[in-house]
Amino acid sequence: MDIKVNTHPLEGNRAHAVEVQGEIDVYTSPRVKETINELIDAGHYNMVVNLEGVRYIDSTGLGVLIGALKKVREKNGKIVLICTNPQIKKIFNITGLIKIFDIYKDEAEALGSFAGVS
Amino acid sequence: MTSAPVGSSNQGARALSLKIPGQAEYIGIARLAVSGLANQLDIPYDEAEDLKLAVTEACSHLLRSAASRVDLLVECRFAPDNLEIQVKSAPQGGDPLPVPGWSAASGDWDPELEIHLLEALMDRVAMETDDKRVPWPSAWRGDCKAGSEP
């Protein structure tokens, strides 16, 4: 039940990608939270969290994303998601988080939502 | 993990039990076991995924609300057309083990979100507590219809 989390700056430094692979649950979500917090502490408030490699997410994982979104919004930043897995999108639908997070199908589309951000 | 026929009044039903240590790293094992059982019962993929999530939520909930160190018991009773899953915490005494990376003050845990997911994913959900002083359930029971709809 391992998880991999990688980050890298996206085109023009408009946002940072957070790529997650594995299952996000009560055991693994601290790793995701730690990585996102490191970016925030470094002053990066715009993020694209890529969930394409995520096979599973539970309410703890959702809580980490919600907590991170609150933090970056305080700094006028935003977090958008990449997700095409219907099972995971269903969880965002059930919980109503589909209205809170903008979800895109790929990185280019997600990055487009940061147009005007330098 | 054990499997056995259920009492004679419940025609054709069987039961499978799994006991795991009450530690976050073992919840994935419960998820895998339920996934395997769902596969054995020919439960459609989407419903099996719902079951995995529901069991994970129940285990996480019981673990974080435990007042002492616990084991988690996952009991599945299944017949050709029904699957009932009960998740219970069994107190082992001593202080609860910390859930790594999580604290009550972290704000990452939303019990209402857990319960909302459980109720949305399962056909029927019940929560029980053995001790009314504890505001959290010590057991969670959910069921879903097994197999494909006709």
PDB file of C-alpha atoms in Angstrom:
ATOM      1  CA  MET A   1       0.000   0.000   0.000  1.00  0.00           C
ATOM      2  CA  ASP A   2       2.683   2.476  -0.989  1.00  0.00           C
ATOM      3  CA  ILE A   3       2.199   5.893  -2.412  1.00  0.00           C
ATOM      4  CA  LYS A   4       4.419   8.063  -4.567  1.00  0.00           C
ATOM      5  CA  VAL A   5       4.169  11.833  -4.634  1.00  0.00           C
ATOM      6  CA  ASN A   6       6.292  13.922  -6.990  1.00  0.00           C
ATOM      7  CA  THR A   7       6.258  17.625  -7.689  1.00  0.00           C
ATOM      8  CA  HIS A   8       7.629  19.790 -10.446  1.00  0.00           C
ATOM      9  CA  PRO A   9       7.038  23.303 -11.732  1.00  0.00           C
ATOM     10  CA  LEU A  10       4.774  23.615 -14.726  1.00  0.00           C
ATOM     11  CA  GLU A  11       5.241  25.736 -17.833  1.00  0.00           C
ATOM     12  CA  GLY A  12       6.239  29.286 -17.006  1.00  0.00           C
ATOM     13  CA  ASN A  13       6.114  28.504 -13.301  1.00  0.00           C
ATOM     14  CA  ARG A  14       2.420  29.321 -13.339  1.00  0.00           C
ATOM     15  CA  ALA A  15       1.691  26.408 -11.048  1.00  0.00           C
ATOM     16  CA  HIS A  16       3.305  23.342  -9.537  1.00  0.00           C
ATOM     17  CA  ALA A  17       2.264  19.835 -10.420  1.00  0.00           C
ATOM     18  CA  VAL A  18       1.694  17.361  -7.599  1.00  0.00           C
ATOM     19  CA  GLU A  19       1.595  13.893  -9.107  1.00  0.00           C
ATOM     20  CA  VAL A  20       0.202  11.202  -6.868  1.00  0.00           C
ATOM     21  CA  GLN A  21       0.391   7.478  -7.555  1.00  0.00           C
ATOM     22  CA  GLY A  22      -1.157   4.770  -5.422  1.00  0.00           C
ATOM     23  CA  GLU A  23      -3.939   4.672  -2.872  1.00  0.00           C
ATOM     24  CA  ILE A  24      -4.751   7.684  -0.694  1.00  0.00           C
ATOM     25  CA  ASP A  25      -6.157   6.632   2.651  1.00  0.00           C
ATOM     26  CA  VAL A  26      -5.663   7.280   6.353  1.00  0.00           C
ATOM     27  CA  TYR A  27      -2.221   5.652   6.205  1.00  0.00           C
ATOM     28  CA  THR A  28      -0.835   7.281   3.074  1.00  0.00           C
ATOM     29  CA  SER A  29      -2.527  10.693   3.073  1.00  0.00           C
ATOM     30  CA  PRO A  30       0.040  12.270   5.460  1.00  0.00           C
ATOM     31  CA  ARG A  31       2.605  11.888   2.667  1.00  0.00           C
ATOM     32  CA  VAL A  32       0.386  13.870   0.285  1.00  0.00           C
ATOM     33  CA  LYS A  33      -0.301  16.491   2.927  1.00  0.00           C
ATOM     34  CA  GLU A  34       3.401  16.856   3.727  1.00  0.00           C
ATOM     35  CA  THR A  35       4.305  17.388   0.073  1.00  0.00           C
ATOM     36  CA  ILE A  36       1.597  19.984  -0.492  1.00  0.00           C
ATOM     37  CA  ASN A  37       2.527  21.779   2.732  1.00  0.00           C
ATOM     38  CA  GLU A  38       6.157  21.921   1.614  1.00  0.00           C
ATOM     39  CA  LEU A  39       5.071  23.667  -1.576  1.00  0.00           C
ATOM     40  CA  ILE A  40       2.905  26.112   0.358  1.00  0.00           C
ATOM     41  CA  ASP A  41       5.747  26.818   2.794  1.00  0.00           C
ATOM     42  CA  ALA A  42       7.966  27.546  -0.211  1.00  0.00           C
ATOM     43  CA  GLY A  43       5.466  30.114  -1.430  1.00  0.00           C
ATOM     44  CA  HIS A  44       3.850  28.069  -4.208  1.00  0.00           C
ATOM     45  CA  TYR A  45       0.127  28.636  -3.919  1.00  0.00           C
ATOM     46  CA  ASN A  46      -1.044  27.406  -7.319  1.00  0.00           C
ATOM     47  CA  MET A  47      -1.099  23.671  -7.831  1.00  0.00           C
ATOM     48  CA  VAL A  48      -2.304  21.037 -10.231  1.00  0.00           C
ATOM     49  CA  VAL A  49      -2.849  17.831  -8.304  1.00  0.00           C
ATOM     50  CA  ASN A  50      -2.704  14.965 -10.762  1.00  0.00           C
ATOM     51  CA  LEU A  51      -4.805  12.034  -9.569  1.00  0.00           C
ATOM     52  CA  GLU A  52      -4.441   9.984 -12.761  1.00  0.00           C
ATOM     53  CA  GLY A  53      -2.195   7.492 -10.976  1.00  0.00           C
ATOM     54  CA  VAL A  54      -4.504   7.218  -7.989  1.00  0.00           C
ATOM     55  CA  ARG A  55      -6.437   3.984  -7.747  1.00  0.00           C
ATOM     56  CA  TYR A  56      -8.327   4.903  -4.639  1.00  0.00           C
ATOM     57  CA  ILE A  57      -9.090   7.860  -2.385  1.00  0.00           C
ATOM     58  CA  ASP A  58     -11.062   7.949   0.870  1.00  0.00           C
ATOM     59  CA  SER A  59     -12.453  10.745   3.020  1.00  0.00           C
ATOM     60  CA  THR A  60      -9.082  11.321   4.677  1.00  0.00           C
ATOM     61  CA  GLY A  61      -7.542  12.004   1.286  1.00  0.00           C
ATOM     62  CA  LEU A  62     -10.401  14.318   0.451  1.00  0.00           C
ATOM     63  CA  GLY A  63      -9.823  16.069   3.781  1.00  0.00           C
ATOM     64  CA  VAL A  64      -6.184  16.676   2.890  1.00  0.00           C
ATOM     65  CA  LEU A  65      -7.179  18.234  -0.441  1.00  0.00           C
ATOM     66  CA  ILE A  66      -9.835  20.396   1.216  1.00  0.00           C
ATOM     67  CA  GLY A  67      -7.362  21.553   3.879  1.00  0.00           C
ATOM     68  CA  ALA A  68      -4.791  22.413   1.231  1.00  0.00           C
ATOM     69  CA  LEU A  69      -7.351  24.316  -0.821  1.00  0.00           C
ATOM     70  CA  LYS A  70      -8.290  26.425   2.201  1.00  0.00           C
ATOM     71  CA  LYS A  71      -4.633  27.281   2.810  1.00  0.00           C
ATOM     72  CA  VAL A  72      -3.845  28.350  -0.731  1.00  0.00           C
ATOM     73  CA  ARG A  73      -7.041  30.348  -1.028  1.00  0.00           C
ATOM     74  CA  GLU A  74      -5.892  32.420   1.934  1.00  0.00           C
ATOM     75  CA  LYS A  75      -2.936  33.370  -0.286  1.00  0.00           C
ATOM     76  CA  ASN A  76      -5.126  33.939  -3.342  1.00  0.00           C
ATOM     77  CA  GLY A  77      -3.921  30.716  -4.851  1.00  0.00           C
ATOM     78  CA  LYS A  78      -5.848  27.732  -6.130  1.00  0.00           C
ATOM     79  CA  ILE A  79      -5.664  23.995  -6.501  1.00  0.00           C
ATOM     80  CA  VAL A  80      -7.138  22.212  -9.479  1.00  0.00           C
ATOM     81  CA  LEU A  81      -7.265  18.487 -10.106  1.00  0.00           C
ATOM     82  CA  ILE A  82      -6.613  16.161 -13.007  1.00  0.00           C
ATOM     83  CA  CYS A  83      -8.804  13.105 -12.843  1.00  0.00           C
ATOM     84  CA  THR A  84     -10.518  10.920 -15.409  1.00  0.00           C
ATOM     85  CA  ASN A  85     -11.070   7.820 -13.245  1.00  0.00           C
ATOM     86  CA  PRO A  86     -14.876   7.513 -13.045  1.00  0.00           C
ATOM     87  CA  GLN A  87     -14.764   5.810  -9.656  1.00  0.00           C
ATOM     88  CA  ILE A  88     -12.792   8.665  -8.117  1.00  0.00           C
ATOM     89  CA  LYS A  89     -14.876  11.317  -9.848  1.00  0.00           C
ATOM     90  CA  LYS A  90     -17.921   9.594  -8.421  1.00  0.00           C
ATOM     91  CA  ILE A  91     -16.571  10.184  -4.891  1.00  0.00           C
ATOM     92  CA  PHE A  92     -16.151  13.882  -5.637  1.00  0.00           C
ATOM     93  CA  ASN A  93     -19.722  13.877  -6.917  1.00  0.00           C
ATOM     94  CA  ILE A  94     -21.188  12.063  -3.914  1.00  0.00           C
ATOM     95  CA  THR A  95     -19.481  14.416  -1.489  1.00  0.00           C
ATOM     96  CA  GLY A  96     -20.340  17.548  -3.432  1.00  0.00           C
ATOM     97  CA  LEU A  97     -16.650  18.369  -3.817  1.00  0.00           C
ATOM     98  CA  ILE A  98     -17.121  18.497  -7.561  1.00  0.00           C
ATOM     99  CA  LYS A  99     -18.468  22.007  -6.885  1.00  0.00           C
ATOM    100  CA  ILE A 100     -15.398  22.993  -4.870  1.00  0.00           C
ATOM    101  CA  PHE A 101     -12.625  21.620  -7.070  1.00  0.00           C
ATOM    102  CA  ASP A 102     -12.170  22.257 -10.745  1.00  0.00           C
ATOM    103  CA  ILE A 103     -11.389  18.888 -12.311  1.00  0.00           C
ATOM    104  CA  TYR A 104      -9.670  18.621 -15.688  1.00  0.00           C
ATOM    105  CA  LYS A 105      -8.844  15.756 -17.976  1.00  0.00           C
ATOM    106  CA  ASP A 106      -5.183  16.556 -18.597  1.00  0.00           C
ATOM    107  CA  GLU A 107      -2.329  18.851 -17.646  1.00  0.00           C
ATOM    108  CA  ALA A 108      -2.720  21.222 -20.609  1.00  0.00           C
ATOM    109  CA  GLU A 109      -6.355  21.838 -19.766  1.00  0.00           C
ATOM    110  CA  ALA A 110      -5.582  22.252 -16.071  1.00  0.00           C
ATOM    111  CA  LEU A 111      -2.753  24.669 -16.790  1.00  0.00           C
ATOM    112  CA  GLY A 112      -5.076  26.687 -18.982  1.00  0.00           C
ATOM    113  CA  SER A 113      -7.106  27.496 -15.879  1.00  0.00           C
ATOM    114  CA  PHE A 114      -4.104  29.439 -14.597  1.00  0.00           C
ATOM    115  CA  ALA A 115      -4.061  31.777 -17.587  1.00  0.00           C
ATOM    116  CA  GLY A 116      -2.930  35.204 -16.494  1.00  0.00           C
ATOM    117  CA  VAL A 117      -1.038  33.887 -13.513  1.00  0.00           C
ATOM    118  CA  SER A 118       2.633  34.769 -13.664  1.00  0.00           C
TER     119      SER A 118
ATOM    120  CA  MET B   1      -9.098 -14.864   8.177  1.00  0.00           C
ATOM    121  CA  THR B   2     -11.757 -17.533   8.613  1.00  0.00           C
ATOM    122  CA  SER B   3     -14.753 -18.646   6.598  1.00  0.00           C
ATOM    123  CA  ALA B   4     -17.676 -20.756   7.806  1.00  0.00           C
ATOM    124  CA  PRO B   5     -21.313 -21.550   7.059  1.00  0.00           C
ATOM    125  CA  VAL B   6     -23.800 -19.366   8.897  1.00  0.00           C
ATOM    126  CA  GLY B   7     -26.468 -20.978  11.144  1.00  0.00           C
ATOM    127  CA  SER B   8     -29.051 -23.354   9.669  1.00  0.00           C
ATOM    128  CA  SER B   9     -31.823 -20.725   9.639  1.00  0.00           C
ATOM    129  CA  ASN B  10     -29.928 -18.718   7.050  1.00  0.00           C
ATOM    130  CA  GLN B  11     -30.045 -21.003   4.016  1.00  0.00           C
ATOM    131  CA  GLY B  12     -26.904 -20.954   1.924  1.00  0.00           C
ATOM    132  CA  ALA B  13     -25.266 -18.089   3.777  1.00  0.00           C
ATOM    133  CA  ARG B  14     -21.610 -18.179   4.670  1.00  0.00           C
ATOM    134  CA  ALA B  15     -19.439 -15.947   6.774  1.00  0.00           C
ATOM    135  CA  LEU B  16     -15.919 -14.677   6.489  1.00  0.00           C
ATOM    136  CA  SER B  17     -14.087 -12.978   9.338  1.00  0.00           C
ATOM    137  CA  LEU B  18     -10.905 -10.973   9.352  1.00  0.00           C
ATOM    138  CA  LYS B  19      -9.180  -9.527  12.381  1.00  0.00           C
ATOM    139  CA  ILE B  20      -6.529  -6.875  11.851  1.00  0.00           C
ATOM    140  CA  PRO B  21      -4.495  -4.831  14.301  1.00  0.00           C
ATOM    141  CA  GLY B  22      -6.006  -1.411  14.865  1.00  0.00           C
ATOM    142  CA  GLN B  23      -3.303   0.428  12.962  1.00  0.00           C
ATOM    143  CA  ALA B  24      -3.724   2.529   9.844  1.00  0.00           C
ATOM    144  CA  GLU B  25      -1.313   0.452   7.754  1.00  0.00           C
ATOM    145  CA  TYR B  26      -3.513  -2.644   8.047  1.00  0.00           C
ATOM    146  CA  ILE B  27      -6.713  -1.071   6.728  1.00  0.00           C
ATOM    147  CA  GLY B  28      -5.547  -1.769   3.186  1.00  0.00           C
ATOM    148  CA  ILE B  29      -5.584  -5.484   4.050  1.00  0.00           C
ATOM    149  CA  ALA B  30      -9.288  -5.250   4.946  1.00  0.00           C
ATOM    150  CA  ARG B  31      -9.845  -3.474   1.641  1.00  0.00           C
ATOM    151  CA  LEU B  32      -8.063  -6.230  -0.267  1.00  0.00           C
ATOM    152  CA  ALA B  33     -10.018  -8.972   1.513  1.00  0.00           C
ATOM    153  CA  VAL B  34     -13.351  -7.348   0.710  1.00  0.00           C
ATOM    154  CA  SER B  35     -12.240  -6.820  -2.873  1.00  0.00           C
ATOM    155  CA  GLY B  36     -11.353 -10.510  -3.150  1.00  0.00           C
ATOM    156  CA  LEU B  37     -14.674 -11.569  -1.697  1.00  0.00           C
ATOM    157  CA  ALA B  38     -16.563  -9.239  -4.028  1.00  0.00           C
ATOM    158  CA  ASN B  39     -14.724 -10.811  -6.943  1.00  0.00           C
ATOM    159  CA  GLN B  40     -15.612 -14.287  -5.690  1.00  0.00           C
ATOM    160  CA  LEU B  41     -19.279 -13.248  -5.488  1.00  0.00           C
ATOM    161  CA  ASP B  42     -19.262 -11.750  -8.993  1.00  0.00           C
ATOM    162  CA  ILE B  43     -20.158  -8.348  -7.644  1.00  0.00           C
ATOM    163  CA  PRO B  44     -19.780  -5.787 -10.438  1.00  0.00           C
ATOM    164  CA  TYR B  45     -16.591  -3.730 -10.373  1.00  0.00           C
ATOM    165  CA  ASP B  46     -18.256  -0.431  -9.477  1.00  0.00           C
ATOM    166  CA  GLU B  47     -20.076  -1.957  -6.527  1.00  0.00           C
ATOM    167  CA  ALA B  48     -16.924  -3.718  -5.371  1.00  0.00           C
ATOM    168  CA  GLU B  49     -15.124  -0.375  -5.383  1.00  0.00           C
ATOM    169  CA  ASP B  50     -17.945   1.094  -3.305  1.00  0.00           C
ATOM    170  CA  LEU B  51     -17.592  -1.763  -0.828  1.00  0.00           C
ATOM    171  CA  LYS B  52     -13.843  -1.201  -0.527  1.00  0.00           C
ATOM    172  CA  LEU B  53     -14.371   2.471   0.192  1.00  0.00           C
ATOM    173  CA  ALA B  54     -17.165   1.820   2.686  1.00  0.00           C
ATOM    174  CA  VAL B  55     -15.072  -0.700   4.630  1.00  0.00           C
ATOM    175  CA  THR B  56     -12.108   1.665   4.631  1.00  0.00           C
ATOM    176  CA  GLU B  57     -14.266   4.502   5.951  1.00  0.00           C
ATOM    177  CA  ALA B  58     -15.692   2.286   8.672  1.00  0.00           C
ATOM    178  CA  CYS B  59     -12.240   1.047   9.734  1.00  0.00           C
ATOM    179  CA  SER B  60     -10.785   4.567   9.728  1.00  0.00           C
ATOM    180  CA  HIS B  61     -13.706   5.883  11.716  1.00  0.00           C
ATOM    181  CA  LEU B  62     -13.444   3.201  14.377  1.00  0.00           C
ATOM    182  CA  LEU B  63      -9.695   3.588  14.593  1.00  0.00           C
ATOM    183  CA  ARG B  64      -9.704   7.343  15.051  1.00  0.00           C
ATOM    184  CA  SER B  65     -12.532   7.288  17.528  1.00  0.00           C
ATOM    185  CA  ALA B  66     -11.092   4.462  19.622  1.00  0.00           C
ATOM    186  CA  ALA B  67     -10.687   5.263  23.285  1.00  0.00           C
ATOM    187  CA  SER B  68      -8.100   2.517  23.717  1.00  0.00           C
ATOM    188  CA  ARG B  69      -5.897   0.234  21.648  1.00  0.00           C
ATOM    189  CA  VAL B  70      -8.159  -1.913  19.474  1.00  0.00           C
ATOM    190  CA  ASP B  71      -8.261  -4.694  16.956  1.00  0.00           C
ATOM    191  CA  LEU B  72     -10.602  -4.279  14.021  1.00  0.00           C
ATOM    192  CA  LEU B  73     -12.949  -7.110  13.098  1.00  0.00           C
ATOM    193  CA  VAL B  74     -14.411  -7.263   9.617  1.00  0.00           C
ATOM    194  CA  GLU B  75     -17.208  -9.810   9.373  1.00  0.00           C
ATOM    195  CA  CYS B  76     -18.876 -10.557   6.066  1.00  0.00           C
ATOM    196  CA  ARG B  77     -22.018 -12.679   5.817  1.00  0.00           C
ATOM    197  CA  PHE B  78     -22.881 -13.555   2.293  1.00  0.00           C
ATOM    198  CA  ALA B  79     -25.585 -15.435   0.443  1.00  0.00           C
ATOM    199  CA  PRO B  80     -26.090 -15.662  -3.315  1.00  0.00           C
ATOM    200  CA  ASP B  81     -28.107 -12.452  -3.336  1.00  0.00           C
ATOM    201  CA  ASN B  82     -26.846 -10.485  -0.364  1.00  0.00           C
ATOM    202  CA  LEU B  83     -23.678  -9.389   1.352  1.00  0.00           C
ATOM    203  CA  GLU B  84     -23.645  -7.932   4.825  1.00  0.00           C
ATOM    204  CA  ILE B  85     -20.476  -6.490   6.279  1.00  0.00           C
ATOM    205  CA  GLN B  86     -19.954  -5.615   9.901  1.00  0.00           C
ATOM    206  CA  VAL B  87     -16.873  -3.788  11.119  1.00  0.00           C
ATOM    207  CA  LYS B  88     -16.247  -3.741  14.853  1.00  0.00           C
ATOM    208  CA  SER B  89     -13.538  -2.461  17.125  1.00  0.00           C
ATOM    209  CA  ALA B  90     -12.434  -4.802  19.880  1.00  0.00           C
ATOM    210  CA  PRO B  91     -10.740  -2.990  22.771  1.00  0.00           C
ATOM    211  CA  GLN B  92      -7.356  -4.449  23.704  1.00  0.00           C
ATOM    212  CA  GLY B  93      -6.639  -2.106  26.602  1.00  0.00           C
ATOM    213  CA  GLY B  94      -3.970   0.545  26.882  1.00  0.00           C
ATOM    214  CA  ASP B  95      -3.811   3.904  25.188  1.00  0.00           C
ATOM    215  CA  PRO B  96      -4.935   4.091  21.564  1.00  0.00           C
ATOM    216  CA  LEU B  97      -2.102   3.897  19.048  1.00  0.00           C
ATOM    217  CA  PRO B  98      -1.616   7.218  17.281  1.00  0.00           C
ATOM    218  CA  VAL B  99      -2.667   7.410  13.652  1.00  0.00           C
ATOM    219  CA  PRO B 100       0.510   8.667  11.948  1.00  0.00           C
ATOM    220  CA  GLY B 101       0.271  12.151  10.532  1.00  0.00           C
ATOM    221  CA  TRP B 102      -3.120  12.728  12.019  1.00  0.00           C
ATOM    222  CA  SER B 103      -4.297  14.540  15.119  1.00  0.00           C
ATOM    223  CA  ALA B 104      -7.698  15.738  16.247  1.00  0.00           C
ATOM    224  CA  ALA B 105      -6.507  19.300  15.680  1.00  0.00           C
ATOM    225  CA  SER B 106      -5.270  18.691  12.132  1.00  0.00           C
ATOM    226  CA  GLY B 107      -8.692  19.351  10.649  1.00  0.00           C
ATOM    227  CA  ASP B 108      -8.234  16.591   8.073  1.00  0.00           C
ATOM    228  CA  TRP B 109     -10.802  14.308   9.626  1.00  0.00           C
ATOM    229  CA  ASP B 110     -14.414  15.030   8.900  1.00  0.00           C
ATOM    230  CA  PRO B 111     -16.567  12.317  10.527  1.00  0.00           C
ATOM    231  CA  GLU B 112     -19.639  13.661   8.768  1.00  0.00           C
ATOM    232  CA  LEU B 113     -17.947  13.165   5.419  1.00  0.00           C
ATOM    233  CA  GLU B 114     -17.150   9.558   6.374  1.00  0.00           C
ATOM    234  CA  ILE B 115     -20.722   8.856   7.390  1.00  0.00           C
ATOM    235  CA  HIS B 116     -22.097  10.588   4.317  1.00  0.00           C
ATOM    236  CA  LEU B 117     -19.927   8.377   2.119  1.00  0.00           C
ATOM    237  CA  LEU B 118     -20.981   5.232   3.987  1.00  0.00           C
ATOM    238  CA  GLU B 119     -24.640   6.045   3.594  1.00  0.00           C
ATOM    239  CA  ALA B 120     -24.247   6.965  -0.046  1.00  0.00           C
ATOM    240  CA  LEU B 121     -22.302   3.845  -0.970  1.00  0.00           C
ATOM    241  CA  MET B 122     -24.247   1.117   0.816  1.00  0.00           C
ATOM    242  CA  ASP B 123     -27.860   0.035   0.528  1.00  0.00           C
ATOM    243  CA  ARG B 124     -28.287   0.113   4.284  1.00  0.00           C
ATOM    244  CA  VAL B 125     -26.064   1.358   7.095  1.00  0.00           C
ATOM    245  CA  ALA B 126     -26.371   1.005  10.857  1.00  0.00           C
ATOM    246  CA  MET B 127     -24.030   2.169  13.569  1.00  0.00           C
ATOM    247  CA  GLU B 128     -23.967   0.799  17.053  1.00  0.00           C
ATOM    248  CA  THR B 129     -22.191   1.620  20.236  1.00  0.00           C
ATOM    249  CA  ASP B 130     -21.641  -0.603  23.250  1.00  0.00           C
ATOM    250  CA  ASP B 131     -20.968   2.275  25.555  1.00  0.00           C
ATOM    251  CA  LYS B 132     -23.299   5.242  25.493  1.00  0.00           C
ATOM    252  CA  ARG B 133     -20.642   7.450  27.095  1.00  0.00           C
ATOM    253  CA  VAL B 134     -18.630   7.193  23.917  1.00  0.00           C
ATOM    254  CA  PRO B 135     -20.154   9.383  21.224  1.00  0.00           C
ATOM    255  CA  TRP B 136     -18.768   7.202  18.453  1.00  0.00           C
ATOM    256  CA  PRO B 137     -19.995   3.884  17.177  1.00  0.00           C
ATOM    257  CA  SER B 138     -17.964   0.860  18.116  1.00  0.00           C
ATOM    258  CA  ALA B 139     -19.447  -1.095  15.255  1.00  0.00           C
ATOM    259  CA  TRP B 140     -20.587  -0.345  11.781  1.00  0.00           C
ATOM    260  CA  ARG B 141     -22.800  -2.555   9.701  1.00  0.00           C
ATOM    261  CA  GLY B 142     -23.634  -2.131   6.082  1.00  0.00           C
ATOM    262  CA  ASP B 143     -24.994  -4.377   3.416  1.00  0.00           C
ATOM    263  CA  CYS B 144     -25.357  -4.437  -0.293  1.00  0.00           C
ATOM    264  CA  LYS B 145     -26.977  -6.740  -2.774  1.00  0.00           C
ATOM    265  CA  ALA B 146     -24.464  -9.181  -4.166  1.00  0.00           C
ATOM    266  CA  GLY B 147     -24.305 -10.053  -7.821  1.00  0.00           C
ATOM    267  CA  SER B 148     -25.669  -8.298 -10.856  1.00  0.00           C
ATOM    268  CA  GLU B 149     -29.151  -6.920 -11.034  1.00  0.00           C
ATOM    269  CA  PRO B 150     -31.458  -9.174 -13.120  1.00  0.00           C
TER     270      PRO B 150
END
